[in-house]
Amino acid sequence: MTVPRQADVTAGVSGQANVDMLTSVSRNFISDTCTIPTDGQMLAALGATRGDDVYQEDESTQALEARIAKLAGKEAALFAMSGTMTNQLSIRAHLTSPPHSVITDYRAHVHKMEAGGIAMFCQATTDTVVPSNGIHITAEDIEPHLQLGNNIHYRPTKLLCLENTLSGMIFPQDEVIKISQLAKKHGLKLHLDGARIWNVAAVELESRGLDARKEEDLQVVLTDLLNPFDSASLCLSKGIGAPIGSAIVGSQEFIERARWFRKAFGGGVRQTGPMAAAADHALTYHFPRLSTTHALARKLAEGLKGLGITIVAPVDTNMVFFDPTSIGLNMTDIINRLESLPQPIRIRGERCVIHHQTSPQAVEEFIDTVARMKSESSVEVVVQNVNLSRKVGEKQVKKDYRLPY
Ligand SMILES: Cc1ncc(COP(=O)(O)O)c(C=O)c1O
């Protein structure tokens, strides 16, 4: 049986409570996880098979895994409950026994935001690297951190983990390739936290003039992006808006080892078909909307920048980091003012995230509200803004600014 495909049943939701929730998430800039399943996704879930995935007997789950493995150009894929789980399963599956260590960017989710999972599950040390260019780590940045050789005082490096996007910024593929060559030279594995690799793929498709609605075009791009990696974790519940789930891709042998750990982690879930089908629907119908999402992020960044606000990191995809102190405004005041609108807009701080259900009107109201606050305040500060260009060579972050995520 193939996974049921509904005609795109619009982006709508039924039931007043869900309509209200959709309005709420359309004005929520806290994360791209702040989305809700559409009726189309729920209908896809209804049409899913109901087999037991622990026994590998669910066709809808297997169809999603096969689809993602093919798109990624890898032998196999494994569906799991969350991005944290797929990262930690991957890292655990790569590592054998201590002593060993993993190299990551100092801001990496796998290091900072996964409850110390690497130490807990792998007994591994994390060596963190600060990017010398302020944007992404490079092979040159990584090299001095490698722990190689037989010195018994060392913690041998066994794995490098990259993140793409990181804070919405795209990792240049030529640098990914250099890092993968460094990994190969020293017999190290390379894992990608590709929670937002779909966003990178959407930008890449656009820049190559390919069609985001065509499976074969996405396959070409995603395969290229993931080719340097031994494994990757691809979140389904962020950019593309699945209610639940993330997938690991890699070799058949690696996926079987990850499946074993998934069981041990308590992540062997039984009737996963409806979740897989909702995610499959999102991949078909929400992925092509990512370029609109990115345009909306640029609109927000340009609107804020036009007011004299500093945009502190390049806006490559769906995230905007801003510093309002450049026009004498305080972040807490902005958060409170947006929250007190008749229809509240929610942000948590400098990081604003756009998703496929963000409303263009919310972006306009966001900018208008900050503009009103600016005109109410008498402070005028002249600032130099960063370039919003996507070209790597032109990227810069505000001097000495350390992105918190
Ligand atoms: C870059 C990155 N990786 C992994 C995760 C983990 O995903 P989950 O929340 O599904 O565990 C997140 C979550 O926000 C993330 O931003």
Coordinates of C-alpha atoms and ligand atoms in Angstrom, one line a residue:
M1 CA 0.0 0.0 0.0
T2 CA 1.2 3.5 -0.7
V3 CA 1.0 6.3 1.8
P4 CA -2.3 8.0 1.2
R5 CA -2.0 11.5 -0.4
Q6 CA -4.8 13.9 0.0
A7 CA -5.4 16.7 -2.5
D8 CA -4.0 19.6 -0.6
V9 CA -6.8 20.2 1.6
T10 CA -5.7 23.8 2.1
A11 CA -3.9 24.9 5.1
G12 CA -7.1 25.0 7.2
V13 CA -8.2 23.5 10.4
S14 CA -11.7 22.7 11.7
G15 CA -13.3 23.4 15.1
Q16 CA -13.3 26.8 16.7
A17 CA -10.6 25.8 19.3
N18 CA -8.3 24.9 16.5
V19 CA -9.1 28.0 14.4
D20 CA -8.2 30.1 17.5
M21 CA -5.0 28.0 17.9
L22 CA -4.1 28.6 14.3
T23 CA -4.5 32.3 14.8
S24 CA -2.3 32.1 17.8
V25 CA 0.5 30.2 16.2
S26 CA 0.3 32.5 13.1
R27 CA 1.4 35.3 15.5
N28 CA 4.0 33.3 17.4
F29 CA 7.6 34.0 16.6
I30 CA 9.1 31.9 19.4
S31 CA 9.9 28.8 17.3
D32 CA 9.1 27.0 14.1
T33 CA 7.8 24.2 16.3
C34 CA 4.9 26.5 17.1
T35 CA 2.6 25.2 14.4
I36 CA -0.5 23.1 14.4
P37 CA -1.5 20.2 12.2
T38 CA -3.8 21.0 9.4
D39 CA -7.0 19.1 8.5
G40 CA -5.0 17.7 5.5
Q41 CA -2.5 16.2 7.9
M42 CA -5.2 14.8 10.1
L43 CA -6.9 13.2 7.1
A44 CA -3.6 11.7 6.0
A45 CA -3.2 10.3 9.5
L46 CA -6.7 8.9 9.3
G47 CA -5.7 7.0 6.1
A48 CA -2.5 5.6 7.5
T49 CA -1.8 1.9 8.2
R50 CA -2.0 0.8 11.8
G51 CA 0.8 -1.8 12.1
D52 CA 3.4 -2.2 14.8
D53 CA 6.5 -0.3 14.0
V54 CA 8.6 -2.0 16.7
Y55 CA 8.0 -5.3 14.7
Q56 CA 8.7 -3.2 11.5
E57 CA 5.2 -4.0 10.3
D58 CA 3.8 -0.6 9.6
E59 CA 3.6 0.3 6.0
S60 CA 3.0 4.0 6.4
T61 CA 6.1 4.4 8.6
Q62 CA 8.2 2.3 6.2
A63 CA 7.0 4.3 3.2
L64 CA 8.0 7.5 5.0
E65 CA 11.4 6.1 5.9
A66 CA 12.0 4.8 2.3
R67 CA 11.0 8.2 0.9
I68 CA 13.3 10.1 3.2
A69 CA 16.2 7.7 2.6
K70 CA 15.8 8.1 -1.1
L71 CA 15.6 11.9 -0.9
A72 CA 18.7 11.9 1.2
G73 CA 20.6 9.6 -1.0
K74 CA 21.3 7.2 1.9
E75 CA 20.7 3.4 2.2
A76 CA 18.1 3.7 5.0
A77 CA 16.1 5.9 7.4
L78 CA 14.6 5.6 10.8
F79 CA 11.6 7.4 12.2
A80 CA 11.7 8.5 15.8
M81 CA 9.9 10.8 18.1
S82 CA 12.0 14.0 18.3
G83 CA 15.1 15.7 17.0
T84 CA 16.8 15.3 20.3
M85 CA 16.2 11.5 20.1
T86 CA 17.5 11.2 16.5
N87 CA 20.6 13.2 17.3
Q88 CA 21.4 11.3 20.4
L89 CA 20.6 7.9 18.8
S90 CA 23.0 8.8 16.0
I91 CA 25.8 9.9 18.3
R92 CA 25.3 6.8 20.4
A93 CA 25.3 4.5 17.4
H94 CA 28.5 6.1 16.0
L95 CA 30.5 5.8 19.3
T96 CA 31.6 2.4 20.6
S97 CA 33.4 2.5 24.0
P98 CA 35.2 5.2 26.0
P99 CA 37.6 6.9 26.1
H100 CA 36.2 9.0 23.3
S101 CA 35.1 12.5 22.5
V102 CA 32.9 14.5 20.0
I103 CA 33.7 17.9 18.5
T104 CA 30.9 20.4 18.0
D105 CA 30.3 24.1 17.5
Y106 CA 30.1 25.7 20.9
R107 CA 26.5 26.7 20.1
A108 CA 25.5 23.2 18.9
H109 CA 22.1 21.9 20.0
V110 CA 23.6 18.4 20.6
H111 CA 26.0 20.0 23.1
K112 CA 24.0 22.7 24.7
M113 CA 20.3 21.8 24.4
E114 CA 20.0 18.0 24.7
A115 CA 20.2 17.7 28.5
G116 CA 23.8 16.5 28.4
G117 CA 22.8 13.5 26.5
I118 CA 26.2 12.9 24.9
A119 CA 27.8 12.6 28.4
M120 CA 24.8 10.6 29.8
F121 CA 24.4 8.1 27.0
C122 CA 27.9 7.8 25.5
Q123 CA 30.3 8.7 28.4
A124 CA 31.9 11.0 25.9
T125 CA 33.4 14.5 26.4
T126 CA 32.3 17.2 24.0
D127 CA 35.0 19.5 22.7
T128 CA 33.5 22.7 21.6
V129 CA 34.8 25.0 18.9
V130 CA 34.2 28.8 18.5
P131 CA 34.1 29.8 14.8
S132 CA 36.8 32.2 13.9
N133 CA 34.5 33.9 11.4
G134 CA 31.6 34.2 13.9
I135 CA 29.3 32.3 11.6
H136 CA 30.3 28.6 11.2
I137 CA 33.2 26.5 12.2
T138 CA 35.8 25.5 9.6
A139 CA 38.2 22.6 9.1
E140 CA 41.0 25.0 10.2
D141 CA 39.1 25.8 13.4
I142 CA 38.5 22.1 14.1
E143 CA 42.0 20.8 13.5
P144 CA 43.7 22.1 16.7
H145 CA 40.9 20.5 18.7
L146 CA 41.4 17.0 17.3
Q147 CA 42.6 14.5 19.9
L148 CA 44.6 11.9 17.9
G149 CA 47.3 9.4 18.6
N150 CA 48.1 7.2 21.5
N151 CA 48.8 9.6 24.2
I152 CA 46.9 8.1 27.1
H153 CA 46.1 11.5 28.6
Y154 CA 43.9 12.3 25.6
R155 CA 40.2 11.7 25.0
P156 CA 40.3 10.4 21.4
T157 CA 38.1 12.3 18.9
K158 CA 35.8 9.8 17.2
L159 CA 33.0 12.0 15.8
L160 CA 32.4 15.5 14.4
C161 CA 28.9 17.0 14.6
L162 CA 27.8 19.9 12.4
E163 CA 24.5 21.8 12.5
N164 CA 22.8 23.2 9.4
T165 CA 21.1 25.6 9.6
L166 CA 22.5 27.0 12.9
S167 CA 20.5 29.9 14.1
G168 CA 19.0 30.1 10.7
M169 CA 22.4 30.5 9.0
I170 CA 23.4 28.2 6.2
F171 CA 26.6 26.2 6.5
P172 CA 28.5 26.7 3.3
Q173 CA 28.7 23.4 1.5
D174 CA 32.3 23.8 0.4
E175 CA 33.3 24.1 4.0
V176 CA 31.2 21.0 4.9
I177 CA 33.2 19.1 2.2
K178 CA 36.5 20.3 3.7
I179 CA 35.4 19.2 7.1
S180 CA 34.3 15.8 5.8
Q181 CA 37.8 15.4 4.1
L182 CA 39.4 16.2 7.5
A183 CA 37.2 13.6 9.2
K184 CA 38.0 10.9 6.6
K185 CA 41.7 11.6 6.8
H186 CA 41.6 10.8 10.5
G187 CA 39.1 8.0 10.4
L188 CA 36.4 10.1 12.2
K189 CA 32.6 9.9 11.6
L190 CA 30.6 13.0 10.6
H191 CA 27.1 13.6 11.8
L192 CA 24.7 16.4 10.8
D193 CA 22.1 17.9 13.1
G194 CA 19.9 18.7 10.1
A195 CA 16.9 19.8 12.2
R196 CA 16.5 22.6 9.6
I197 CA 18.1 21.0 6.5
W198 CA 14.8 21.4 4.8
N199 CA 15.3 25.2 4.9
V200 CA 18.7 24.8 3.4
A201 CA 17.3 22.6 0.7
A202 CA 14.6 25.1 -0.1
V203 CA 17.2 27.9 -0.6
E204 CA 19.4 25.6 -2.6
L205 CA 16.5 24.6 -4.9
E206 CA 15.7 28.2 -5.5
S207 CA 19.3 29.2 -6.2
R208 CA 19.6 26.3 -8.7
G209 CA 16.3 27.2 -10.4
L210 CA 14.8 23.9 -9.4
D211 CA 11.2 23.1 -8.4
A212 CA 10.5 22.6 -4.7
R213 CA 7.3 20.6 -5.6
K214 CA 9.2 18.0 -7.6
E215 CA 10.4 15.0 -5.6
E216 CA 13.3 14.4 -8.0
D217 CA 14.6 18.0 -7.7
L218 CA 14.5 17.8 -3.9
Q219 CA 16.3 14.5 -4.1
V220 CA 19.1 16.0 -6.1
V221 CA 19.6 18.8 -3.7
L222 CA 19.2 16.9 -0.5
T223 CA 21.5 14.1 -1.7
D224 CA 24.2 16.7 -2.5
L225 CA 23.8 18.4 0.9
L226 CA 24.0 15.1 2.9
N227 CA 26.6 13.3 0.8
P228 CA 29.6 14.4 3.0
F229 CA 27.9 13.0 6.1
D230 CA 27.8 9.5 7.6
S231 CA 24.5 10.3 9.2
A232 CA 22.0 13.1 9.5
S233 CA 19.1 13.9 11.7
L234 CA 16.2 15.6 9.8
C235 CA 13.5 17.1 12.0
L236 CA 9.9 16.8 10.6
S237 CA 8.3 18.9 13.3
K238 CA 10.1 22.2 12.6
G239 CA 10.2 23.8 9.1
I240 CA 7.8 21.4 7.5
G241 CA 5.4 21.4 10.4
A242 CA 4.7 17.7 11.2
P243 CA 3.1 17.3 14.6
I244 CA 5.7 14.7 15.7
G245 CA 8.8 13.2 14.5
S246 CA 12.3 13.3 13.1
A247 CA 14.3 10.9 11.0
I248 CA 17.9 9.6 10.9
V249 CA 19.5 8.7 7.6
G250 CA 22.6 6.6 7.0
S251 CA 23.9 3.2 6.0
Q252 CA 21.7 0.2 6.5
E253 CA 24.1 -1.1 9.2
F254 CA 24.2 2.2 11.0
I255 CA 20.4 2.5 11.0
E256 CA 20.0 -1.1 12.4
R257 CA 22.4 -0.1 15.2
A258 CA 20.4 3.1 15.8
R259 CA 17.1 1.1 15.8
W260 CA 18.6 -1.1 18.6
F261 CA 19.4 2.0 20.7
R262 CA 16.0 3.5 19.9
K263 CA 14.5 0.5 21.6
A264 CA 16.8 0.9 24.6
F265 CA 16.0 4.6 24.9
G266 CA 12.3 3.7 25.2
G267 CA 11.7 5.2 21.7
G268 CA 10.3 2.0 20.1
V269 CA 6.7 3.2 19.5
R270 CA 4.0 0.9 18.3
Q271 CA 1.3 2.3 15.9
T272 CA 3.3 5.1 14.4
G273 CA 1.5 5.1 11.0
P274 CA -0.7 8.1 11.7
M275 CA 2.3 10.2 12.8
A276 CA 4.4 9.1 9.8
A277 CA 1.5 9.9 7.4
A278 CA 1.0 13.4 8.9
A279 CA 4.7 14.0 8.5
D280 CA 4.6 12.6 4.9
H281 CA 1.8 15.0 4.1
A282 CA 3.9 17.9 5.5
L283 CA 6.8 16.9 3.4
T284 CA 4.7 16.9 0.2
Y285 CA 2.6 20.1 0.9
H286 CA 4.5 22.2 3.4
F287 CA 8.0 21.8 2.2
P288 CA 7.3 23.8 -1.1
R289 CA 6.1 26.7 1.1
L290 CA 9.5 27.3 2.8
S291 CA 10.6 29.8 0.3
T292 CA 7.6 32.0 1.1
T293 CA 8.5 31.5 4.8
H294 CA 12.0 32.7 4.1
A295 CA 10.7 35.8 2.2
L296 CA 8.6 36.7 5.2
A297 CA 11.7 36.4 7.4
R298 CA 13.6 38.8 5.1
K299 CA 10.6 41.2 5.2
L300 CA 10.7 41.2 9.0
A301 CA 14.4 41.8 9.0
E302 CA 14.2 44.6 6.4
G303 CA 11.4 46.2 8.2
L304 CA 13.3 46.3 11.5
K305 CA 16.5 47.3 9.8
G306 CA 14.6 50.2 8.1
L307 CA 13.8 51.4 11.6
G308 CA 17.5 51.5 12.5
I309 CA 17.4 48.2 14.4
T310 CA 20.6 46.1 14.3
I311 CA 20.1 42.7 12.7
V312 CA 22.8 40.7 14.4
A313 CA 23.1 37.7 12.1
P314 CA 22.6 37.0 8.4
V315 CA 19.0 36.1 7.5
D316 CA 19.6 33.1 5.3
T317 CA 16.4 31.3 6.0
N318 CA 13.6 31.6 8.6
M319 CA 15.3 33.3 11.6
V320 CA 15.8 37.0 12.5
F321 CA 18.0 38.0 15.4
F322 CA 17.7 41.7 16.3
D323 CA 19.1 44.1 18.8
P324 CA 16.7 47.0 19.5
T325 CA 19.1 48.9 21.8
S326 CA 20.5 50.4 18.6
I327 CA 17.5 52.7 18.6
G328 CA 17.2 53.0 22.3
L329 CA 14.5 50.4 22.7
N330 CA 14.6 47.7 25.3
M331 CA 13.8 44.1 24.4
T332 CA 11.5 43.5 27.4
D333 CA 9.4 46.5 26.5
I334 CA 9.1 45.2 22.9
I335 CA 8.1 41.7 24.2
N336 CA 5.4 43.2 26.5
R337 CA 4.1 45.7 23.9
L338 CA 3.6 42.9 21.3
E339 CA 2.0 40.7 23.9
S340 CA -0.4 43.4 24.8
L341 CA -1.8 44.0 21.3
P342 CA -5.5 43.2 20.9
Q343 CA -4.3 40.1 19.1
P344 CA -1.0 39.3 20.9
I345 CA 2.2 38.7 19.0
R346 CA 4.6 36.5 20.9
I347 CA 8.4 36.7 20.9
R348 CA 10.8 35.6 23.6
G349 CA 13.8 37.8 22.8
E350 CA 16.2 38.6 20.1
R351 CA 15.5 35.4 18.1
C352 CA 12.4 35.5 15.9
V353 CA 11.4 32.4 14.0
I354 CA 9.0 32.3 11.0
H355 CA 7.2 29.2 10.0
H356 CA 4.7 28.0 7.4
Q357 CA 1.7 29.2 9.4
T358 CA 3.2 32.7 10.2
S359 CA 0.8 35.3 8.9
P360 CA 2.2 38.1 6.7
Q361 CA -0.2 40.5 8.7
A362 CA 1.5 39.5 11.9
V363 CA 4.9 40.5 10.4
E364 CA 3.5 43.8 9.4
E365 CA 2.0 44.5 12.8
F366 CA 5.3 43.5 14.4
I367 CA 7.1 46.1 12.4
D368 CA 4.4 48.7 12.8
T369 CA 4.3 48.2 16.6
V370 CA 8.1 48.6 16.9
A371 CA 7.9 51.7 14.6
R372 CA 5.3 53.2 16.9
M373 CA 7.5 52.5 19.9
K374 CA 10.4 54.2 18.2
S375 CA 8.4 57.3 17.4
E376 CA 7.2 57.4 21.0
S377 CA 10.8 57.4 22.2
S378 CA 12.9 60.4 21.6
V379 CA 16.2 58.6 21.4
E380 CA 17.9 58.5 18.0
V381 CA 21.0 56.4 17.5
V382 CA 22.9 56.0 14.3
V383 CA 23.9 52.4 13.8
Q384 CA 25.7 50.4 11.3
N385 CA 23.8 47.4 10.3
V386 CA 25.0 44.1 9.1
N387 CA 24.7 43.0 5.6
L388 CA 21.7 40.7 5.0
S389 CA 23.3 39.1 2.0
R390 CA 23.3 35.3 1.6
K391 CA 26.7 35.3 0.0
V392 CA 29.1 33.7 2.4
G393 CA 32.0 36.0 1.6
E394 CA 29.8 39.0 2.6
K395 CA 28.5 37.5 5.8
Q396 CA 29.3 39.2 9.0
V397 CA 27.9 39.2 12.5
K398 CA 27.9 42.2 14.8
K399 CA 31.5 42.4 16.2
D400 CA 32.0 40.2 19.3
Y401 CA 28.4 39.2 19.3
R402 CA 27.9 35.6 20.3
L403 CA 24.7 34.0 19.1
P404 CA 23.0 32.4 22.1
Y405 CA 21.6 29.4 20.2
Ligands
LIG1 C1 19.1 22.6 15.8 C2 18.2 21.7 16.6 N1 18.5 20.4 16.7 C3 17.7 19.5 17.4 C4 16.6 20.0 18.0 C5 15.7 19.0 18.8 O1 14.5 18.8 18.3 P1 13.3 18.3 19.3 O2 12.7 19.5 19.9 O3 12.4 17.6 18.3 O4 13.9 17.3 20.3 C6 16.2 21.3 17.9 C7 15.0 21.8 18.6 O5 14.7 23.0 18.6 C8 17.0 22.2 17.2 O6 16.8 23.5 17.1

